[in-house]
Amino acid sequence: MTIDNNFKSNKKNYILISLIFISTFLVAQNTDYGKVSKEELLQDFNSIDSTASAAYLYKYRKTYFNYVSGVGFSLITDVHERIKIYNKEGFEYATQKIRLYKDGNEIEDLNKLKAKTYNLIDDKIEETPLKKDGKFKNEISENINEESFTMPNIKEGSIIEYKYSITSPFIYNVDEFIFQHDIPVNKIEAFFETPEYFVFRMNVKGFLNVMPKREQFNKSLDYTQRVASGGTTNAGAGQGLGRTTQVRGNVKYVSNVISFDLNNIEPLKEEPFVNELSNYRSG
């Protein structure tokens, strides 16, 4: 899906969202953070692809705009993912890398990170939280920082789970929504929410044209601003400044929400005579 943004600007932004949907049976699961089940830990293989070394049991992403009075809009992306590791080839998914963009004093910020590894030991679920020594920071270039983390206590059969938020000042740059990966995805929920002030156009690509659900909600935001109130105030040696008064207000607006709820997405695998596999990826 490609989305163009025209909020008081000629700038255009693109998000590609394409998806593949395979209608197969999905076992019900509790997707709340920390609610990993014994049934998930006992899985020996994935029902979508029995050869998979790992699988996303659950992927969640919500991207939305947040307004702070006196600062303006920022772009927030919430991520929650749960991955099952079936064998040693899947250990690579225990390390996750997150790229953060910067331009001068404007920098994206990774926050609210929490993560756990789950193992089944003597029929009991053992939880191992991510520790400080498993977190890393690296400067990739002048405009890109990378934060990564490696999950502890990884074994064949482990499940890793993590969630975090990214706060971005770059409201015109929305990262791709990636739905199809090199491993299966059991369930994915994705949301893109924008206030009416931002106008987007969506283009869909992929093997199967699956249209999202569209909804609108009435919302409001509070703001404060300083307005001239007349008179002067003393500042320094005889210098006068106009007096201002802080005014509070509330604005009502319409929030537009695009959402996807997909199950059983097959992995994208290497094919002969295909030079650039990412061109065919649902995302």
mmCIF file of C-alpha atoms in Angstrom:
data_model
loop_
_atom_site.group_PDB
_atom_site.id
_atom_site.type_symbol
_atom_site.label_atom_id
_atom_site.label_comp_id
_atom_site.label_asym_id
_atom_site.label_seq_id
_atom_site.Cartn_x
_atom_site.Cartn_y
_atom_site.Cartn_z
ATOM 1 C CA MET A 1 0.000 0.000 0.000
ATOM 2 C CA THR A 2 1.340 3.414 -0.948
ATOM 3 C CA ILE A 3 0.215 6.410 1.043
ATOM 4 C CA ASP A 4 0.774 10.036 0.002
ATOM 5 C CA ASN A 5 0.623 12.803 2.584
ATOM 6 C CA ASN A 6 -0.573 16.300 1.688
ATOM 7 C CA PHE A 7 -0.843 18.169 4.998
ATOM 8 C CA LYS A 8 -0.288 21.820 4.030
ATOM 9 C CA SER A 9 2.605 20.636 1.910
ATOM 10 C CA ASN A 10 3.448 19.224 -1.485
ATOM 11 C CA LYS A 11 5.528 16.493 0.128
ATOM 12 C CA LYS A 12 4.528 12.950 -0.664
ATOM 13 C CA ASN A 13 5.125 9.894 1.444
ATOM 14 C CA TYR A 14 4.773 6.310 0.591
ATOM 15 C CA ILE A 15 3.904 3.259 2.624
ATOM 16 C CA LEU A 16 3.796 0.013 0.757
ATOM 17 C CA ILE A 17 1.380 -2.487 2.183
ATOM 18 C CA SER A 18 0.741 -5.649 0.252
ATOM 19 C CA LEU A 19 -0.327 -8.900 1.683
ATOM 20 C CA ILE A 20 -0.837 -12.530 1.056
ATOM 21 C CA PHE A 21 -3.689 -14.238 2.823
ATOM 22 C CA ILE A 22 -3.870 -18.010 3.153
ATOM 23 C CA SER A 23 -7.099 -19.323 4.666
ATOM 24 C CA THR A 24 -6.041 -22.024 7.101
ATOM 25 C CA PHE A 25 -7.003 -22.875 10.631
ATOM 26 C CA LEU A 26 -5.456 -20.746 13.364
ATOM 27 C CA VAL A 27 -5.404 -21.919 16.965
ATOM 28 C CA ALA A 28 -6.828 -19.284 19.298
ATOM 29 C CA GLN A 29 -4.178 -17.507 21.326
ATOM 30 C CA ASN A 30 -3.964 -14.809 23.945
ATOM 31 C CA THR A 31 -2.066 -11.978 22.279
ATOM 32 C CA ASP A 32 -1.599 -9.873 25.423
ATOM 33 C CA TYR A 33 2.028 -9.319 26.361
ATOM 34 C CA GLY A 34 3.231 -11.972 28.801
ATOM 35 C CA LYS A 35 0.398 -14.410 28.059
ATOM 36 C CA VAL A 36 2.420 -17.119 26.297
ATOM 37 C CA SER A 37 0.786 -20.547 26.611
ATOM 38 C CA LYS A 38 2.162 -24.047 27.148
ATOM 39 C CA GLU A 39 0.546 -25.056 23.859
ATOM 40 C CA GLU A 40 2.663 -22.507 22.019
ATOM 41 C CA LEU A 41 5.825 -23.688 23.770
ATOM 42 C CA LEU A 42 5.033 -27.327 22.957
ATOM 43 C CA GLN A 43 4.771 -26.681 19.212
ATOM 44 C CA ASP A 44 7.376 -28.709 17.306
ATOM 45 C CA PHE A 45 6.673 -27.172 13.905
ATOM 46 C CA ASN A 46 4.570 -24.490 12.274
ATOM 47 C CA SER A 47 1.304 -25.497 10.613
ATOM 48 C CA ILE A 48 1.744 -22.964 7.792
ATOM 49 C CA ASP A 49 5.233 -24.188 6.880
ATOM 50 C CA SER A 50 6.525 -27.296 8.649
ATOM 51 C CA THR A 51 10.100 -26.565 7.476
ATOM 52 C CA ALA A 52 10.254 -23.113 9.087
ATOM 53 C CA SER A 53 13.049 -22.515 11.591
ATOM 54 C CA ALA A 54 10.944 -19.882 13.358
ATOM 55 C CA ALA A 55 7.575 -18.165 13.027
ATOM 56 C CA TYR A 56 5.854 -14.995 14.100
ATOM 57 C CA LEU A 57 3.072 -16.198 16.365
ATOM 58 C CA TYR A 58 1.844 -12.623 16.600
ATOM 59 C CA LYS A 59 2.751 -9.266 15.061
ATOM 60 C CA TYR A 60 1.177 -5.976 16.089
ATOM 61 C CA ARG A 61 1.878 -2.502 14.848
ATOM 62 C CA LYS A 62 0.014 0.737 15.366
ATOM 63 C CA THR A 63 1.193 4.015 13.881
ATOM 64 C CA TYR A 64 -0.559 7.212 14.899
ATOM 65 C CA PHE A 65 -0.041 10.931 15.475
ATOM 66 C CA ASN A 66 0.309 12.490 18.905
ATOM 67 C CA TYR A 67 -0.098 16.196 19.594
ATOM 68 C CA VAL A 68 1.767 17.985 22.386
ATOM 69 C CA SER A 69 0.745 21.564 23.049
ATOM 70 C CA GLY A 70 3.552 23.980 22.272
ATOM 71 C CA VAL A 71 5.492 21.299 20.419
ATOM 72 C CA GLY A 72 3.167 20.036 17.706
ATOM 73 C CA PHE A 73 2.584 16.628 16.173
ATOM 74 C CA SER A 74 4.885 13.630 16.475
ATOM 75 C CA LEU A 75 4.559 10.193 14.922
ATOM 76 C CA ILE A 76 4.241 7.226 17.297
ATOM 77 C CA THR A 77 4.692 3.588 16.310
ATOM 78 C CA ASP A 78 3.870 0.840 18.817
ATOM 79 C CA VAL A 79 5.273 -2.628 18.102
ATOM 80 C CA HIS A 80 4.535 -5.972 19.777
ATOM 81 C CA GLU A 81 5.904 -9.244 18.386
ATOM 82 C CA ARG A 82 5.999 -12.861 19.569
ATOM 83 C CA ILE A 83 8.321 -15.314 17.799
ATOM 84 C CA LYS A 84 8.557 -19.096 18.150
ATOM 85 C CA ILE A 85 12.007 -20.614 17.557
ATOM 86 C CA TYR A 86 11.815 -24.214 16.351
ATOM 87 C CA ASN A 87 15.496 -25.050 15.827
ATOM 88 C CA LYS A 88 19.004 -23.594 15.895
ATOM 89 C CA GLU A 89 18.605 -22.028 12.472
ATOM 90 C CA GLY A 90 15.968 -19.802 14.040
ATOM 91 C CA PHE A 91 18.323 -18.455 16.704
ATOM 92 C CA GLU A 92 19.077 -15.449 14.463
ATOM 93 C CA TYR A 93 15.624 -14.063 15.305
ATOM 94 C CA ALA A 94 16.692 -13.706 18.932
ATOM 95 C CA THR A 95 18.558 -10.565 17.843
ATOM 96 C CA GLN A 96 16.413 -7.654 16.725
ATOM 97 C CA LYS A 97 17.730 -4.451 15.135
ATOM 98 C CA ILE A 98 15.787 -1.196 15.027
ATOM 99 C CA ARG A 99 16.876 1.724 12.873
ATOM 100 C CA LEU A 100 16.223 5.251 14.104
ATOM 101 C CA TYR A 101 16.559 8.307 11.891
ATOM 102 C CA LYS A 102 18.012 11.697 12.737
ATOM 103 C CA ASP A 103 18.469 15.051 11.070
ATOM 104 C CA GLY A 104 20.344 17.663 13.050
ATOM 105 C CA ASN A 105 18.653 18.033 16.421
ATOM 106 C CA GLU A 106 15.629 16.005 15.337
ATOM 107 C CA ILE A 107 16.052 12.381 16.404
ATOM 108 C CA GLU A 108 13.759 9.368 16.593
ATOM 109 C CA ASP A 109 13.562 7.821 20.051
ATOM 110 C CA LEU A 110 13.090 4.168 21.041
ATOM 111 C CA ASN A 111 11.248 3.860 24.345
ATOM 112 C CA LYS A 112 9.133 1.547 26.521
ATOM 113 C CA LEU A 113 11.168 -1.503 25.474
ATOM 114 C CA LYS A 114 10.440 -4.688 27.378
ATOM 115 C CA ALA A 115 11.164 -8.250 26.324
ATOM 116 C CA LYS A 116 11.191 -11.830 27.632
ATOM 117 C CA THR A 117 12.297 -15.302 26.607
ATOM 118 C CA TYR A 118 9.967 -18.178 27.505
ATOM 119 C CA ASN A 119 10.962 -21.837 27.920
ATOM 120 C CA LEU A 120 9.036 -24.855 29.150
ATOM 121 C CA ILE A 121 10.998 -26.500 31.982
ATOM 122 C CA ASP A 122 9.499 -29.474 33.856
ATOM 123 C CA ASP A 123 6.046 -28.551 32.539
ATOM 124 C CA LYS A 124 6.376 -25.012 33.903
ATOM 125 C CA ILE A 125 6.853 -21.806 31.923
ATOM 126 C CA GLU A 126 10.186 -20.172 32.723
ATOM 127 C CA GLU A 127 10.484 -16.459 31.901
ATOM 128 C CA THR A 128 13.829 -14.720 31.375
ATOM 129 C CA PRO A 129 13.617 -10.928 30.945
ATOM 130 C CA LEU A 130 15.934 -8.940 28.698
ATOM 131 C CA LYS A 131 18.765 -7.343 30.680
ATOM 132 C CA LYS A 132 20.887 -4.252 30.121
ATOM 133 C CA ASP A 133 23.861 -6.256 28.852
ATOM 134 C CA GLY A 134 21.674 -7.519 26.011
ATOM 135 C CA LYS A 135 21.008 -4.012 24.646
ATOM 136 C CA PHE A 136 23.283 -2.255 22.169
ATOM 137 C CA LYS A 137 23.528 1.085 20.363
ATOM 138 C CA ASN A 138 25.385 1.815 17.158
ATOM 139 C CA GLU A 139 25.721 4.775 14.806
ATOM 140 C CA ILE A 140 25.259 3.524 11.252
ATOM 141 C CA SER A 141 25.666 6.856 9.471
ATOM 142 C CA GLU A 142 25.199 10.576 9.926
ATOM 143 C CA ASN A 143 21.440 10.115 9.630
ATOM 144 C CA ILE A 144 20.873 6.636 11.078
ATOM 145 C CA ASN A 145 21.271 5.209 14.576
ATOM 146 C CA GLU A 146 20.660 1.553 15.341
ATOM 147 C CA GLU A 147 19.477 0.070 18.612
ATOM 148 C CA SER A 148 19.504 -3.695 18.946
ATOM 149 C CA PHE A 149 18.913 -6.332 21.575
ATOM 150 C CA THR A 150 19.693 -10.031 21.904
ATOM 151 C CA MET A 151 17.320 -12.183 23.897
ATOM 152 C CA PRO A 152 18.765 -14.349 26.702
ATOM 153 C CA ASN A 153 18.443 -18.082 27.393
ATOM 154 C CA ILE A 154 17.570 -19.104 23.825
ATOM 155 C CA LYS A 155 16.943 -22.800 23.155
ATOM 156 C CA GLU A 156 15.212 -24.878 20.531
ATOM 157 C CA GLY A 157 11.517 -24.432 21.306
ATOM 158 C CA SER A 158 11.893 -21.020 22.986
ATOM 159 C CA ILE A 159 9.466 -18.185 22.439
ATOM 160 C CA ILE A 160 10.675 -14.593 22.480
ATOM 161 C CA GLU A 161 8.370 -11.638 22.953
ATOM 162 C CA TYR A 162 9.067 -7.922 22.906
ATOM 163 C CA LYS A 163 7.280 -4.613 22.625
ATOM 164 C CA TYR A 164 8.437 -1.032 22.242
ATOM 165 C CA SER A 165 7.467 2.384 20.902
ATOM 166 C CA ILE A 166 9.218 4.743 18.517
ATOM 167 C CA THR A 167 8.585 8.481 18.760
ATOM 168 C CA SER A 168 9.482 10.352 15.585
ATOM 169 C CA PRO A 169 9.533 14.068 14.758
ATOM 170 C CA PHE A 170 9.428 13.151 11.059
ATOM 171 C CA ILE A 171 5.676 13.151 10.598
ATOM 172 C CA TYR A 172 5.967 12.919 6.819
ATOM 173 C CA ASN A 173 8.036 9.732 6.899
ATOM 174 C CA VAL A 174 6.100 6.598 7.789
ATOM 175 C CA ASP A 175 8.003 3.318 7.619
ATOM 176 C CA GLU A 176 6.731 0.447 5.520
ATOM 177 C CA PHE A 177 4.158 -1.888 6.966
ATOM 178 C CA ILE A 178 5.806 -5.289 6.373
ATOM 179 C CA PHE A 179 3.430 -8.235 6.494
ATOM 180 C CA GLN A 180 5.303 -11.011 4.706
ATOM 181 C CA HIS A 181 8.662 -12.282 5.930
ATOM 182 C CA ASP A 182 11.099 -15.133 5.392
ATOM 183 C CA ILE A 183 9.224 -17.091 8.062
ATOM 184 C CA PRO A 184 5.462 -17.675 8.527
ATOM 185 C CA VAL A 185 3.225 -15.207 10.345
ATOM 186 C CA ASN A 186 0.349 -16.773 12.292
ATOM 187 C CA LYS A 187 -1.490 -13.556 13.094
ATOM 188 C CA ILE A 188 -0.973 -9.895 12.388
ATOM 189 C CA GLU A 189 -2.856 -6.790 13.465
ATOM 190 C CA ALA A 190 -1.880 -3.449 11.944
ATOM 191 C CA PHE A 191 -3.372 0.009 12.392
ATOM 192 C CA PHE A 192 -2.655 3.372 10.809
ATOM 193 C CA GLU A 193 -4.504 6.279 12.427
ATOM 194 C CA THR A 194 -4.400 9.870 11.183
ATOM 195 C CA PRO A 195 -6.231 13.062 12.144
ATOM 196 C CA GLU A 196 -8.283 14.624 9.367
ATOM 197 C CA TYR A 197 -5.601 17.279 8.845
ATOM 198 C CA PHE A 198 -3.412 14.658 7.178
ATOM 199 C CA VAL A 199 -4.701 13.380 3.843
ATOM 200 C CA PHE A 200 -3.351 10.067 2.566
ATOM 201 C CA ARG A 201 -3.757 8.103 -0.621
ATOM 202 C CA MET A 202 -3.314 4.337 -0.495
ATOM 203 C CA ASN A 203 -2.007 2.104 -3.276
ATOM 204 C CA VAL A 204 -1.947 -1.668 -2.813
ATOM 205 C CA LYS A 205 0.460 -4.103 -4.434
ATOM 206 C CA GLY A 206 0.977 -7.823 -4.023
ATOM 207 C CA PHE A 207 -0.218 -11.248 -5.017
ATOM 208 C CA LEU A 208 -3.699 -10.787 -3.613
ATOM 209 C CA ASN A 209 -5.615 -7.541 -3.358
ATOM 210 C CA VAL A 210 -6.873 -7.417 0.234
ATOM 211 C CA MET A 211 -8.497 -4.144 1.164
ATOM 212 C CA PRO A 212 -8.239 -2.824 4.719
ATOM 213 C CA LYS A 213 -11.026 -1.939 7.085
ATOM 214 C CA ARG A 214 -11.686 1.811 7.261
ATOM 215 C CA GLU A 215 -13.253 3.579 10.229
ATOM 216 C CA GLN A 216 -13.747 7.137 11.475
ATOM 217 C CA PHE A 217 -13.940 8.341 15.063
ATOM 218 C CA ASN A 218 -14.703 11.716 16.625
ATOM 219 C CA LYS A 219 -11.881 12.892 18.870
ATOM 220 C CA SER A 220 -10.574 16.081 20.440
ATOM 221 C CA LEU A 221 -7.273 17.528 21.595
ATOM 222 C CA ASP A 222 -6.383 20.178 24.147
ATOM 223 C CA TYR A 223 -3.964 22.982 23.367
ATOM 224 C CA THR A 224 -2.467 26.080 24.967
ATOM 225 C CA GLN A 225 -1.073 29.177 23.311
ATOM 226 C CA ARG A 226 0.186 32.585 24.359
ATOM 227 C CA VAL A 227 -1.579 35.660 23.036
ATOM 228 C CA ALA A 228 -0.721 39.342 23.402
ATOM 229 C CA SER A 229 -2.583 40.974 26.269
ATOM 230 C CA GLY A 230 -1.178 44.510 26.036
ATOM 231 C CA GLY A 231 1.084 46.410 28.394
ATOM 232 C CA THR A 232 4.751 45.778 28.995
ATOM 233 C CA THR A 233 6.894 43.775 31.356
ATOM 234 C CA ASN A 234 10.328 44.798 32.589
ATOM 235 C CA ALA A 235 13.152 42.699 31.217
ATOM 236 C CA GLY A 236 16.741 43.634 31.923
ATOM 237 C CA ALA A 237 17.864 47.231 32.010
ATOM 238 C CA GLY A 238 14.793 49.143 31.002
ATOM 239 C CA GLN A 239 13.812 46.883 28.104
ATOM 240 C CA GLY A 240 10.082 46.322 27.593
ATOM 241 C CA LEU A 241 8.380 43.235 26.259
ATOM 242 C CA GLY A 242 4.729 42.828 25.359
ATOM 243 C CA ARG A 243 2.706 40.974 27.953
ATOM 244 C CA THR A 244 1.144 37.669 26.964
ATOM 245 C CA THR A 245 -1.596 35.520 28.399
ATOM 246 C CA GLN A 246 -1.763 31.735 28.194
ATOM 247 C CA VAL A 247 -5.020 30.607 26.605
ATOM 248 C CA ARG A 248 -6.322 27.046 26.734
ATOM 249 C CA GLY A 249 -8.595 25.515 24.134
ATOM 250 C CA ASN A 250 -10.007 22.314 22.717
ATOM 251 C CA VAL A 251 -10.331 21.249 19.094
ATOM 252 C CA LYS A 252 -12.630 18.519 17.822
ATOM 253 C CA TYR A 253 -11.539 16.501 14.801
ATOM 254 C CA VAL A 254 -12.181 13.283 12.894
ATOM 255 C CA SER A 255 -9.668 10.454 13.212
ATOM 256 C CA ASN A 256 -9.306 8.138 10.198
ATOM 257 C CA VAL A 257 -8.230 4.552 10.922
ATOM 258 C CA ILE A 258 -7.014 1.939 8.440
ATOM 259 C CA SER A 259 -6.646 -1.543 9.936
ATOM 260 C CA PHE A 260 -5.669 -5.070 8.921
ATOM 261 C CA ASP A 261 -6.385 -8.326 10.747
ATOM 262 C CA LEU A 262 -4.697 -11.214 8.931
ATOM 263 C CA ASN A 263 -4.019 -14.854 9.690
ATOM 264 C CA ASN A 264 -1.676 -17.521 8.345
ATOM 265 C CA ILE A 265 0.652 -15.617 6.039
ATOM 266 C CA GLU A 266 3.050 -17.867 4.142
ATOM 267 C CA PRO A 267 6.761 -16.990 4.062
ATOM 268 C CA LEU A 268 8.411 -15.522 1.003
ATOM 269 C CA LYS A 269 11.016 -18.029 -0.156
ATOM 270 C CA GLU A 270 13.902 -17.856 -2.586
ATOM 271 C CA GLU A 271 12.872 -18.688 -6.140
ATOM 272 C CA PRO A 272 15.083 -19.457 -9.156
ATOM 273 C CA PHE A 273 15.588 -16.601 -11.636
ATOM 274 C CA VAL A 274 14.338 -13.996 -9.145
ATOM 275 C CA ASN A 275 16.999 -11.310 -8.691
ATOM 276 C CA GLU A 276 15.289 -9.074 -6.126
ATOM 277 C CA LEU A 277 13.026 -11.050 -3.824
ATOM 278 C CA SER A 278 11.939 -7.953 -1.893
ATOM 279 C CA ASN A 279 10.021 -6.758 -4.963
ATOM 280 C CA TYR A 280 7.570 -9.596 -4.332
ATOM 281 C CA ARG A 281 7.396 -9.260 -0.557
ATOM 282 C CA SER A 282 4.076 -8.386 1.030
ATOM 283 C CA GLY A 283 4.858 -5.289 2.949
#
